[in-house]
Coordinates of C-alpha atoms (C1' of nucleotides) in Angstrom, one line a residue:
Chain A
M116 CA -40.4 13.9 -20.0
N117 CA -38.4 17.3 -21.3
T118 CA -34.5 17.6 -21.8
D119 CA -34.3 19.3 -18.4
E120 CA -34.6 16.8 -16.2
K121 CA -32.4 14.5 -18.0
K122 CA -29.3 16.5 -17.2
N123 CA -27.0 15.4 -14.8
K124 CA -28.4 12.2 -14.7
H125 CA -26.4 9.1 -15.5
F126 CA -27.6 6.1 -18.0
I127 CA -29.8 3.7 -16.2
E128 CA -31.7 7.0 -14.5
K129 CA -32.3 8.2 -18.3
I130 CA -33.5 4.8 -19.0
I131 CA -35.5 4.3 -16.0
E132 CA -37.1 7.5 -16.9
D133 CA -38.2 7.3 -20.0
D134 CA -39.4 3.6 -20.0
L135 CA -41.3 5.0 -17.0
A136 CA -42.6 8.0 -19.8
N137 CA -43.3 5.5 -22.1
G138 CA -45.1 3.3 -20.1
R139 CA -42.9 0.1 -20.5
V140 CA -42.6 -0.5 -16.3
P141 CA -45.7 -2.9 -15.5
G142 CA -48.0 -1.0 -13.1
G143 CA -45.5 1.9 -12.8
E144 CA -43.2 -0.1 -10.1
I145 CA -39.7 -0.1 -11.0
V146 CA -38.4 -3.5 -9.3
T147 CA -34.4 -3.6 -9.2
R148 CA -32.6 -6.0 -7.4
F149 CA -29.0 -7.2 -6.0
P150 CA -28.0 -10.4 -6.6
P151 CA -25.1 -11.8 -4.7
E152 CA -23.2 -15.0 -4.7
P153 CA -22.9 -15.7 -1.0
N154 CA -19.3 -17.7 -1.3
G155 CA -18.1 -14.3 0.0
Y156 CA -17.5 -10.7 1.8
L157 CA -18.7 -8.4 0.3
H158 CA -16.3 -5.2 -1.2
L159 CA -16.3 -1.8 -1.7
G160 CA -17.5 -3.2 -5.4
H161 CA -20.9 -4.5 -4.5
A162 CA -21.3 -1.3 -2.5
K163 CA -21.7 0.2 -5.5
S164 CA -23.7 -2.4 -6.9
I165 CA -26.1 -2.1 -3.6
I166 CA -26.3 0.8 -3.4
L167 CA -27.1 2.0 -7.4
N168 CA -29.7 -0.9 -7.3
F169 CA -31.3 0.5 -3.5
S170 CA -31.0 4.3 -4.2
L171 CA -32.8 3.6 -7.7
A172 CA -35.9 1.7 -6.4
E173 CA -35.9 4.5 -3.3
Q174 CA -35.6 7.5 -6.5
Y175 CA -38.3 6.0 -8.3
G176 CA -40.9 4.8 -5.5
G177 CA -40.1 1.3 -6.5
R178 CA -38.4 -1.6 -5.2
C179 CA -35.1 -3.8 -4.8
H180 CA -34.7 -7.0 -3.5
L181 CA -32.7 -9.0 -2.6
R182 CA -31.8 -12.6 -3.9
L183 CA -28.7 -15.0 -2.7
D184 CA -28.3 -16.1 -6.2
D185 CA -27.1 -19.7 -4.6
T186 CA -26.4 -22.0 -7.5
N187 CA -23.2 -23.4 -7.0
P188 CA -23.7 -25.2 -3.5
E189 CA -19.7 -26.3 -3.7
K190 CA -18.5 -23.2 -3.1
E191 CA -21.7 -20.9 -1.2
D192 CA -21.8 -21.2 3.0
M193 CA -24.4 -20.0 5.1
E194 CA -21.9 -17.7 6.7
Y195 CA -21.4 -15.8 3.9
I196 CA -25.2 -14.9 3.5
N197 CA -25.2 -14.1 7.2
A198 CA -22.7 -11.3 6.8
I199 CA -24.0 -10.3 3.5
Q200 CA -26.9 -9.0 5.3
S201 CA -25.8 -7.7 8.1
D202 CA -23.4 -5.6 5.7
I203 CA -26.2 -4.0 3.6
R204 CA -28.1 -3.1 6.5
W205 CA -25.3 -1.5 7.8
L206 CA -24.6 0.3 4.6
G207 CA -28.4 1.7 5.1
F208 CA -30.5 -0.3 2.7
D209 CA -33.7 -2.7 3.8
W210 CA -35.3 -5.7 0.8
G211 CA -38.5 -5.3 3.5
D212 CA -39.8 -8.8 2.7
H213 CA -37.9 -9.2 -0.6
L214 CA -35.3 -11.6 0.5
Y215 CA -35.3 -14.5 -1.8
H216 CA -33.0 -17.3 -2.7
A217 CA -32.0 -18.6 -6.7
S218 CA -32.8 -22.0 -4.7
D219 CA -36.4 -20.6 -4.2
Y220 CA -37.0 -21.3 -7.0
Y221 CA -35.8 -25.0 -8.1
Q222 CA -38.5 -26.6 -8.8
Q223 CA -39.9 -24.0 -10.5
L224 CA -36.6 -24.4 -12.3
Y225 CA -36.9 -27.5 -13.4
E226 CA -40.8 -28.0 -14.7
I227 CA -39.4 -25.2 -17.3
A228 CA -36.5 -27.4 -17.8
V229 CA -38.4 -30.3 -19.0
S230 CA -40.5 -27.7 -20.4
L231 CA -38.0 -27.1 -22.6
I232 CA -37.4 -30.8 -23.3
K233 CA -40.6 -31.2 -24.2
E234 CA -40.5 -27.8 -26.7
N235 CA -36.9 -29.5 -28.2
K236 CA -35.5 -26.7 -26.6
A237 CA -33.0 -28.4 -24.4
Y238 CA -31.4 -31.9 -24.8
V239 CA -29.1 -33.8 -22.6
D240 CA -25.4 -34.2 -23.0
S241 CA -23.2 -36.5 -22.6
L242 CA -19.6 -34.8 -24.1
T243 CA -17.1 -34.9 -21.6
P244 CA -15.8 -31.9 -20.4
E245 CA -12.7 -32.0 -22.9
Q246 CA -15.2 -32.5 -25.8
M247 CA -17.4 -30.0 -24.7
K248 CA -14.2 -27.5 -25.0
E249 CA -13.6 -28.9 -28.2
Y250 CA -17.0 -28.8 -30.3
R251 CA -17.2 -25.1 -28.9
G252 CA -15.1 -23.9 -31.1
T253 CA -13.0 -20.9 -30.7
L254 CA -12.7 -17.1 -30.7
T255 CA -12.5 -17.2 -34.5
Q256 CA -14.4 -20.5 -35.0
P257 CA -17.6 -22.1 -34.9
G258 CA -18.7 -24.5 -32.4
K259 CA -20.0 -27.8 -34.1
N260 CA -22.7 -29.9 -32.3
S261 CA -23.0 -32.4 -30.5
P262 CA -23.5 -36.0 -31.8
D263 CA -26.2 -35.9 -28.5
R264 CA -27.7 -32.6 -29.9
D265 CA -30.6 -34.9 -31.6
R266 CA -31.5 -37.2 -28.8
S267 CA -35.2 -37.8 -28.9
I268 CA -37.3 -35.6 -26.3
E269 CA -38.0 -39.4 -25.0
E270 CA -34.8 -39.8 -24.4
N271 CA -34.0 -36.6 -23.4
L272 CA -36.9 -36.4 -20.6
R273 CA -36.1 -40.0 -19.5
L274 CA -32.5 -38.9 -18.6
F275 CA -32.9 -35.6 -17.4
E276 CA -35.4 -37.4 -14.4
E277 CA -32.2 -39.8 -14.2
M278 CA -30.1 -37.0 -13.9
K279 CA -32.2 -35.4 -11.1
E280 CA -32.6 -38.7 -9.3
G281 CA -28.7 -39.0 -8.7
K282 CA -28.8 -42.1 -11.2
H283 CA -25.8 -40.5 -12.6
P284 CA -22.2 -39.2 -11.6
E285 CA -21.1 -36.0 -11.8
G286 CA -19.9 -34.6 -15.2
S287 CA -21.1 -37.6 -16.6
Y288 CA -24.4 -35.1 -18.1
L289 CA -25.4 -32.2 -18.9
L290 CA -28.6 -30.2 -19.7
R291 CA -28.0 -28.1 -22.6
A292 CA -30.1 -25.3 -24.6
K293 CA -30.4 -25.8 -28.4
L294 CA -29.2 -22.7 -29.6
D295 CA -26.5 -22.2 -32.4
M296 CA -23.1 -24.0 -32.2
A297 CA -22.2 -21.7 -34.8
S298 CA -23.1 -18.1 -33.2
P299 CA -20.2 -15.5 -33.2
N300 CA -21.2 -15.1 -29.5
L301 CA -19.5 -18.0 -27.3
N302 CA -22.6 -18.0 -24.6
L303 CA -25.2 -18.6 -27.5
R304 CA -23.6 -22.1 -28.3
D305 CA -25.5 -23.8 -26.4
P306 CA -25.2 -22.8 -23.3
A307 CA -25.5 -25.8 -20.4
L308 CA -28.6 -25.3 -18.2
Y309 CA -27.8 -27.8 -15.5
R310 CA -25.1 -29.8 -14.2
I311 CA -24.9 -33.2 -12.1
K312 CA -23.7 -31.8 -8.5
F313 CA -23.5 -34.2 -5.0
A314 CA -23.0 -31.2 -3.1
H315 CA -24.9 -30.0 0.3
H316 CA -27.0 -26.6 -0.7
P317 CA -26.6 -24.7 2.4
R318 CA -30.6 -24.2 2.4
T319 CA -31.8 -27.5 0.1
G320 CA -29.3 -29.5 1.4
D321 CA -29.6 -33.2 -0.1
T322 CA -32.9 -32.4 -1.9
W323 CA -31.5 -32.0 -5.3
C324 CA -28.2 -33.6 -7.4
I325 CA -28.7 -31.3 -10.6
Y326 CA -28.4 -27.5 -10.0
P327 CA -29.1 -24.6 -12.5
M328 CA -26.7 -22.6 -14.3
Y329 CA -26.3 -18.6 -14.0
D330 CA -27.6 -18.2 -17.2
Y331 CA -30.2 -20.0 -17.1
T332 CA -30.9 -19.8 -13.4
H333 CA -30.8 -15.0 -13.0
P334 CA -33.1 -14.3 -15.8
I335 CA -35.9 -16.8 -15.0
S336 CA -35.2 -15.7 -10.9
D337 CA -35.5 -11.9 -11.9
A338 CA -38.6 -12.7 -14.5
I339 CA -40.4 -15.0 -11.5
E340 CA -39.8 -11.4 -9.2
G341 CA -41.3 -9.2 -12.0
V342 CA -37.7 -6.7 -12.2
T343 CA -37.8 -4.6 -14.2
H344 CA -34.6 -3.6 -14.2
S345 CA -31.8 -6.2 -14.0
I346 CA -28.6 -4.4 -13.6
C347 CA -24.9 -6.3 -13.9
T348 CA -21.2 -5.4 -14.5
L349 CA -20.1 -5.2 -18.1
E350 CA -18.5 -7.9 -18.1
F351 CA -22.5 -9.7 -18.9
E352 CA -22.7 -7.7 -22.0
D353 CA -21.9 -10.8 -23.9
H354 CA -24.7 -12.9 -21.6
R355 CA -27.4 -10.6 -22.7
P356 CA -28.9 -12.5 -26.0
A357 CA -28.9 -15.6 -23.4
Y358 CA -30.9 -13.3 -20.8
D359 CA -33.0 -12.3 -23.6
W360 CA -33.5 -16.0 -24.8
A361 CA -34.4 -16.9 -21.4
T362 CA -36.8 -14.8 -20.8
S363 CA -38.2 -14.9 -23.9
I364 CA -39.8 -18.7 -23.3
D365 CA -42.5 -19.6 -22.7
H366 CA -44.0 -20.1 -19.0
I367 CA -42.6 -16.6 -18.6
D368 CA -44.8 -13.8 -18.2
H369 CA -43.1 -11.0 -17.6
T370 CA -39.6 -9.4 -19.2
P371 CA -37.1 -8.0 -17.8
H372 CA -34.3 -6.4 -19.2
Q373 CA -30.0 -6.3 -18.2
Y374 CA -28.3 -3.3 -18.1
E375 CA -24.5 -3.2 -17.5
F376 CA -22.2 -0.6 -15.7
A377 CA -18.8 -0.9 -15.5
R378 CA -18.0 -2.4 -11.9
L379 CA -15.8 -0.1 -9.5
N380 CA -12.3 -0.4 -9.3
I381 CA -10.0 1.2 -6.8
N382 CA -6.0 1.9 -7.1
Y383 CA -4.1 1.1 -4.2
T384 CA -6.3 -2.0 -3.6
V385 CA -7.2 -5.8 -5.0
M386 CA -11.3 -6.4 -5.0
S387 CA -12.0 -10.4 -6.5
K388 CA -13.4 -12.6 -3.7
R389 CA -10.4 -15.0 -4.9
K390 CA -8.0 -12.9 -4.2
L391 CA -9.6 -11.6 -1.1
L392 CA -10.2 -15.4 -0.1
F393 CA -6.7 -16.0 -0.7
L394 CA -4.9 -13.0 1.8
V395 CA -7.7 -15.1 4.5
K396 CA -6.8 -18.3 4.3
N397 CA -2.7 -17.4 4.0
K398 CA -3.7 -15.3 6.6
L399 CA -1.7 -12.6 5.1
V400 CA -4.8 -10.5 6.5
D401 CA -6.4 -11.0 10.0
G402 CA -9.4 -11.7 8.2
W403 CA -12.2 -10.8 6.0
D404 CA -12.3 -7.9 8.5
D405 CA -9.1 -7.1 8.3
P406 CA -9.4 -3.4 8.6
R407 CA -7.3 -3.0 5.4
M408 CA -9.3 -5.2 3.5
P409 CA -11.5 -3.4 1.0
T410 CA -14.6 -5.9 2.8
L411 CA -17.6 -3.8 4.0
V412 CA -16.7 -5.7 7.4
G413 CA -12.8 -4.2 6.8
V414 CA -14.0 -1.1 5.9
R415 CA -16.6 -0.6 8.9
R416 CA -13.7 -1.9 11.4
R417 CA -11.4 0.4 10.9
G418 CA -13.9 3.1 11.5
Y419 CA -15.4 4.1 7.6
S420 CA -18.9 5.3 8.1
P421 CA -21.7 4.3 5.8
E422 CA -22.2 8.1 5.1
A423 CA -18.9 7.9 3.6
L424 CA -19.5 5.6 1.5
N425 CA -22.8 6.0 0.2
M426 CA -20.9 9.9 -0.6
F427 CA -18.0 8.0 -1.8
I428 CA -20.8 6.3 -4.7
A429 CA -22.4 8.9 -5.7
R430 CA -19.5 10.9 -6.7
V431 CA -17.9 8.0 -8.4
G432 CA -20.7 8.2 -11.1
V433 CA -22.8 5.7 -13.0
A434 CA -21.1 5.0 -16.4
K435 CA -19.5 2.0 -19.1
V436 CA -16.5 2.6 -19.0
E437 CA -13.8 0.9 -17.2
S438 CA -12.6 2.7 -14.7
V439 CA -10.1 2.9 -11.6
V440 CA -11.2 5.9 -9.3
D441 CA -8.6 7.1 -6.5
F442 CA -8.0 5.9 -3.6
A443 CA -7.5 9.8 -2.2
L444 CA -11.2 10.0 -3.2
L445 CA -12.9 7.6 -0.9
E446 CA -10.4 8.3 2.1
F447 CA -11.7 12.4 1.3
C448 CA -15.1 11.4 1.6
V449 CA -14.3 9.6 4.6
R450 CA -12.7 13.0 6.2
E451 CA -15.3 14.8 5.0
D452 CA -17.8 12.6 6.5
L453 CA -16.1 12.6 9.9
N454 CA -14.5 16.0 10.3
K455 CA -18.3 16.9 10.4
R456 CA -19.0 13.6 13.3
A457 CA -16.2 12.7 15.1
K458 CA -15.5 13.7 18.7
R459 CA -12.1 15.1 19.4
V460 CA -10.1 13.8 21.5
M461 CA -5.9 14.3 22.8
A462 CA -4.3 11.2 22.7
V463 CA -0.1 11.2 22.0
L464 CA 1.2 8.4 20.1
K465 CA 4.7 8.3 20.8
P466 CA 5.2 10.4 23.9
L467 CA 7.5 12.7 24.9
K468 CA 7.4 13.7 28.6
V469 CA 7.5 17.4 29.3
T470 CA 7.4 18.8 32.9
V471 CA 5.9 22.4 33.7
T472 CA 8.9 23.5 36.3
N473 CA 6.5 26.4 37.7
Y474 CA 3.5 24.5 38.0
P475 CA 2.6 23.6 41.6
E476 CA 3.6 20.0 42.0
G477 CA 0.8 17.5 43.2
E478 CA -2.2 19.8 41.5
T479 CA -4.5 19.2 39.1
E480 CA -6.9 21.1 37.1
L481 CA -10.0 20.7 34.7
I482 CA -10.0 22.4 31.6
E483 CA -12.5 22.6 29.3
V484 CA -12.4 21.6 26.0
E485 CA -14.9 21.3 22.9
N486 CA -16.1 18.1 21.8
N487 CA -16.2 19.1 17.9
P488 CA -15.9 22.0 16.7
E489 CA -17.8 21.7 14.1
D490 CA -20.7 20.8 15.5
P491 CA -21.4 23.4 18.3
G492 CA -24.4 20.5 19.8
A493 CA -21.3 17.8 20.2
G494 CA -21.0 19.6 23.7
T495 CA -17.8 20.1 25.4
R496 CA -15.9 17.7 27.9
K497 CA -13.3 17.8 30.9
I498 CA -9.9 17.0 31.1
P499 CA -7.1 17.1 33.6
F500 CA -3.9 18.9 33.0
S501 CA -0.6 18.9 35.2
R502 CA 3.0 19.7 36.2
T503 CA 3.6 16.1 34.0
L504 CA 2.2 16.0 31.0
Y505 CA 3.3 13.6 27.3
I506 CA 3.0 15.5 24.3
E507 CA 4.1 13.8 20.8
Q508 CA 8.0 13.9 19.8
E509 CA 7.3 14.8 16.4
D510 CA 6.2 18.3 18.6
F511 CA 9.3 19.0 19.7
M512 CA 12.8 19.9 18.1
E513 CA 15.7 20.7 20.0
V514 CA 16.8 22.4 16.5
P515 CA 13.6 23.7 15.0
M516 CA 14.3 23.1 10.9
K517 CA 12.6 25.8 9.2
G518 CA 9.1 27.1 9.6
Y519 CA 9.3 24.5 12.9
R520 CA 6.0 25.8 14.5
R521 CA 6.1 23.7 17.3
L522 CA 7.8 23.2 20.7
F523 CA 11.4 24.5 20.5
P524 CA 13.9 25.9 23.4
G525 CA 12.9 29.4 23.9
N526 CA 9.0 29.2 22.1
E527 CA 6.5 29.8 23.2
V528 CA 3.3 27.4 22.2
R529 CA -0.2 27.0 22.7
F530 CA -1.2 23.6 24.6
K531 CA -4.7 23.0 22.8
G532 CA -7.2 24.6 25.9
A533 CA -5.0 24.5 28.8
Y534 CA -1.8 27.8 28.7
Y535 CA 1.1 28.5 26.7
L536 CA 3.8 26.9 27.8
T537 CA 8.0 27.9 26.5
A538 CA 10.6 25.5 26.1
Q539 CA 13.3 25.8 28.2
E540 CA 15.8 23.1 28.4
V541 CA 16.0 19.3 27.7
V542 CA 17.0 16.4 29.8
Q543 CA 18.9 13.7 27.7
D544 CA 19.5 10.0 28.8
E545 CA 23.7 9.2 28.0
E546 CA 23.0 8.7 24.2
G547 CA 22.0 11.9 24.3
H548 CA 18.8 11.4 23.1
V549 CA 15.8 13.9 24.6
I550 CA 13.5 12.2 26.9
E551 CA 12.1 15.2 28.3
V552 CA 11.6 19.1 28.4
L553 CA 11.4 21.4 31.0
C554 CA 9.0 24.1 30.2
T555 CA 7.1 26.8 32.3
Y556 CA 3.5 27.9 31.8
D557 CA 1.9 31.4 32.1
P558 CA -0.6 31.3 34.3
E559 CA -2.3 33.9 32.8
S560 CA -3.1 32.3 29.7
R561 CA -5.0 30.2 31.4
G562 CA -7.8 28.4 28.5
G563 CA -5.5 29.4 25.7
T564 CA -5.7 32.9 25.6
T565 CA -3.6 35.6 27.8
P566 CA -5.1 39.2 28.7
D567 CA -2.1 40.9 26.1
E568 CA -3.8 39.2 23.5
R569 CA 0.0 37.8 21.9
K570 CA 0.1 35.6 19.2
V571 CA 1.5 31.7 19.1
R572 CA 2.4 30.3 16.4
G573 CA 1.8 26.8 17.2
T574 CA -0.5 24.7 18.8
I575 CA -0.4 21.2 20.2
H576 CA -2.2 18.3 22.0
W577 CA -1.1 16.9 25.3
V578 CA -2.7 14.2 27.7
S579 CA -1.3 14.6 31.5
A580 CA 0.8 11.9 32.8
A581 CA -1.0 10.6 35.8
H582 CA -4.2 10.7 34.0
A583 CA -3.5 9.2 31.1
V584 CA -4.7 6.2 29.7
E585 CA -2.2 3.5 28.1
A586 CA -3.5 2.3 24.9
T587 CA -2.2 0.3 22.0
V588 CA -2.8 1.9 18.9
R589 CA -2.2 0.7 15.0
L590 CA -1.6 2.5 12.4
Y591 CA -3.3 1.3 8.6
D592 CA -2.2 1.8 5.5
K593 CA -2.8 1.0 1.8
L594 CA -2.2 -3.2 1.3
F595 CA -0.4 -2.6 -1.6
L596 CA 2.2 -0.6 -2.5
T597 CA 1.6 -0.4 -6.1
E598 CA -1.5 1.6 -7.5
N599 CA -2.4 -1.4 -10.3
P600 CA -1.3 -4.9 -7.8
G601 CA 0.2 -7.7 -9.9
E602 CA 0.9 -5.1 -12.7
R603 CA 4.5 -5.5 -12.9
T604 CA 5.4 -9.7 -12.1
G605 CA 1.9 -10.6 -13.0
N606 CA 1.3 -11.4 -8.9
Y607 CA -0.5 -9.1 -7.0
L608 CA 1.0 -10.6 -3.9
D609 CA 4.4 -9.1 -5.1
D610 CA 2.8 -5.5 -4.2
I611 CA 2.0 -6.0 -0.6
N612 CA 2.6 -3.8 1.5
H613 CA 4.4 -5.2 4.5
D614 CA 4.1 -2.1 7.0
S615 CA 0.2 -1.6 6.0
L616 CA 0.0 -2.3 10.0
V617 CA 2.0 -0.5 12.5
T618 CA 1.1 -1.0 16.3
L619 CA 2.2 1.2 18.7
T620 CA 1.8 0.4 22.2
E621 CA 2.3 2.3 25.3
C622 CA 0.2 5.5 23.8
K623 CA -1.2 7.8 26.3
V624 CA -4.4 8.9 25.8
E625 CA -6.8 10.8 27.7
P626 CA -8.7 9.5 30.4
S627 CA -12.4 10.1 29.0
L628 CA -11.4 7.4 26.3
V629 CA -12.2 4.2 28.6
Q630 CA -15.8 4.4 28.3
S631 CA -15.3 4.8 24.4
T632 CA -17.5 2.3 22.7
P633 CA -17.3 0.2 19.3
G634 CA -18.6 2.3 16.5
E635 CA -17.6 5.4 18.1
Y636 CA -16.2 8.2 15.2
L637 CA -12.9 9.7 16.8
Q638 CA -10.6 12.5 15.7
F639 CA -7.2 12.1 17.5
M640 CA -6.6 15.5 17.7
R641 CA -4.1 17.3 15.0
N642 CA -3.5 13.3 13.8
G643 CA -6.1 11.4 12.2
Y644 CA -9.6 9.5 12.5
F645 CA -9.7 6.4 15.2
T646 CA -12.4 4.1 16.2
L647 CA -12.1 1.4 19.3
D648 CA -11.4 -1.9 17.4
T649 CA -14.2 -4.6 17.6
S650 CA -12.1 -7.4 18.3
D651 CA -9.1 -6.6 20.0
S652 CA -10.0 -4.1 22.1
S653 CA -11.0 -4.0 26.3
P654 CA -11.8 -1.8 28.7
E655 CA -8.4 -3.2 30.9
S656 CA -6.9 -2.6 27.1
L657 CA -7.7 -0.4 25.0
V658 CA -7.2 -0.8 21.7
F659 CA -8.0 2.0 18.9
N660 CA -7.7 1.4 14.8
R661 CA -6.6 4.4 12.6
T662 CA -9.7 5.1 10.1
V663 CA -7.6 7.6 8.3
T664 CA -5.0 10.5 8.8
L665 CA -5.9 14.1 8.6
K666 CA -4.9 16.1 5.5
D667 CA -0.9 17.1 6.0
S668 CA 0.3 19.5 4.8
W669 CA 3.3 20.1 7.0
T670 CA 4.9 16.2 6.4
R671 CA 4.6 17.0 2.5
K672 CA 6.4 20.5 3.0
K673 CA 8.9 19.1 5.2
G674 CA 9.9 16.6 2.8
Q675 CA 10.5 18.0 0.1
Chain B
rU69 C1' -7.2 -12.1 -37.1
rG70 C1' -14.9 -13.8 -34.4
rG71 C1' -18.5 -11.3 -31.6
rG72 C1' -19.5 -7.7 -27.0
rA73 C1' -18.4 -2.5 -25.4
rU74 C1' -15.7 1.7 -24.3
rG75 C1' -11.9 6.2 -25.4
rU76 C1' -13.2 14.4 -22.8
rA77 C1' -7.7 17.9 -17.1
rG78 C1' -3.3 13.4 -13.6
rU79 C1' -8.3 10.6 -11.4
rG80 C1' -13.1 10.3 -11.8
rU81 C1' -18.4 12.4 -14.2
rA82 C1' -21.2 16.2 -16.8
rA83 C1' -22.3 18.8 -21.1
rG84 C1' -26.9 15.1 -26.4
rG85 C1' -25.0 21.1 -33.5
rG86 C1' -23.9 26.9 -30.0
rU87 C1' -18.4 30.1 -24.9
rA88 C1' -15.9 22.1 -22.3
rA89 C1' -17.4 22.3 -16.6
rC90 C1' -17.9 20.2 -11.8
rA91 C1' -15.3 17.1 -7.9
rC92 C1' -10.8 14.9 -6.4
rA93 C1' -5.9 14.4 -7.2
rG94 C1' -1.5 18.8 -7.5
rC95 C1' 0.1 23.9 -6.8
rA96 C1' -0.4 29.3 -4.3
rG97 C1' -2.4 31.8 -0.9
rU98 C1' -6.2 33.4 3.3
rU99 C1' -8.3 32.2 8.0
rU100 C1' -8.1 29.5 11.9
rC101 C1' -6.9 27.2 19.7
rU102 C1' -5.9 21.1 14.9
rG103 C1' 0.3 22.8 9.9
rG104 C1' -7.4 19.9 10.1
rU105 C1' -11.7 22.3 8.8
rA106 C1' -13.3 27.0 5.9
rC107 C1' -12.1 30.0 2.2
rU108 C1' -9.8 32.0 -2.9
rG109 C1' -6.4 31.3 -6.4
rC110 C1' -3.3 28.6 -10.3
rA111 C1' -2.1 24.8 -13.9
rU112 C1' -3.9 20.8 -16.7
rU113 C1' -9.0 18.7 -21.1
rU114 C1' -12.6 16.3 -26.1
rA115 C1' -7.2 9.9 -28.7
rG116 C1' -5.7 10.4 -34.5
rG117 C1' -7.0 11.8 -39.5
rG118 C1' -10.5 12.8 -42.7
rG119 C1' -15.8 15.2 -43.7
rU120 C1' -21.0 17.7 -42.8
rU121 C1' -22.1 22.6 -41.1
rC122 C1' -22.1 29.6 -40.0
rG123 C1' -20.7 26.6 -35.7
rA124 C1' -18.7 19.5 -33.7
rA125 C1' -17.0 16.3 -27.5
rU126 C1' -22.3 15.6 -29.7
rC127 C1' -23.7 13.9 -36.7
rC128 C1' -20.8 10.7 -40.7
rC129 C1' -16.3 7.8 -42.9
rU130 C1' -12.1 5.5 -40.9
rU131 C1' -7.6 4.3 -38.0
rC132 C1' -5.4 3.6 -33.8
rA133 C1' -6.1 2.3 -28.5
rU134 C1' -7.6 -0.2 -24.4
rC135 C1' -12.0 -3.9 -21.8
rC136 C1' -14.7 -8.5 -22.0
rC137 C1' -16.1 -13.3 -24.1
rA138 C1' -13.5 -20.7 -25.8
rG139 C1' -16.1 -23.2 -16.5
rC140 C1' -19.9 -28.6 -16.0
rC141 C1' -18.1 -20.6 -12.1
rA142 C1' -21.5 -15.8 -11.4

RNA sequence: UGGGAUGUAGUGUAAGGGUAACACAGCAGUUUCUGGUACUGCAUUUAGGGGUUCGAAUCCCUUCAUCCCAGCCA
């Protein structure tokens, strides 16, 4: 492998290429795996791991397994097992026949445990959890051996068998590896291998009442499946010696290796399943798929595309430095992708009535507009224009501020795709609010240009009042107000953005939108990207979610 | 004060002894039937200190900072 080929590769790619080049990969096929615990929904952090593992396998012609790490029946659920699979498929990956569960290996794991006991490498301990803690020592002090450490092999075998048969209550006994209670690495101080749990397992039901621990199950599962590169996050670095111990015992004839990378953090959000579960359970959000959630189901409902997510993860990179990625990068990737594919439509969120005084009453004409200027192949559609229209309240100012290019008295602007209109006068309610703008139009400007080629500074969107469809539009913003929720007070809930959802009703959208389908990517012209909500929308009552705003240099300038 | 890791523009990530770069964010401008897109330009970087070397982000020493580990969770 010459060094040129290593350029711009991340460290895991370099390791793999090195292993491949030096014949360290059995059969030359690299095998990775994504091993989620089915105790919650997948989030953006998992997306990084999924994309890393699956694309590495793709890139080097290997395979990637999906393995549900279901060793703790108390927290795990069939609902999650199913959701995980659909999320990974949505992201664009396929594990083929390689769907596994740690629970598939329970029998084998048990038999290996029995062998370890016979080899005097594991023992049954009767220390209480409190005693365990005491005996473990601290970060700076070594632990001490449990009095049970020297129990005879026969006794250990008998006890373990009884544990398995359910003869002992939870917490009474534990199977532990006999490693080193004085190790500076706490994970090596006789780690627990099996605990007793009388819990119903989503897949194995009540077959077992002893369940294997992560440090024992995970490496052996990897070995059984022939995983070559077992990629996990940084906090497992300390567990690598335990991983290496488990994969080097007899009864295992394949040696996978563990590599650790930095998990994905994004500012203005939280990414722990515990916190996300809390938000869901306490109804701080609408569920795991609330569009403000960083879950895959959430961002999907919000209108993010899997392509945008893949682009995002690619740009974030893979390294060992703990880092926090800007939410702005995610939004950039979403816009980048949606700009190319979203169908442009007219939608007025906060309507202001406009009457075209010199346009014939009762007449309607159809204006042809392009569906996507970035994609000529997207074609055109026709939208109705008439005497009474709605425009955005923000697109009219009775007294224009400096730099304002939209509609104001005496100013001529283009109504996108239709005509040039000039504001003549306003109609106010008794409180002095402008409730209607009276305009005149230039019949020669049809289509948005004039024979004399005169320029207008502004182009605004509009809908025809008589043809518009009413819709509800949900404007989503960041769920948290601060970059690092909880940093200031210690409680992330203190930083929740209570204005993260603004619901607008009586929005006016162009009639073609009644045919919109969930999953369709839309751009509300000059406003943002939107998509039909998957659960609350119906043809009679449209509900759109804002995916992300358009970049807006005007409100920024205005605000300064 | 044990062990494991990590420090490159504001944020991510490259550069593996030879001119510190790319993207996002920021700022300024050009184009435009979206104040979008596209395009152009500007500003800002090797944690500190020593050393080796003609030459150091890169090698050595040292200091500092940050993160992870004391579940019968994963």
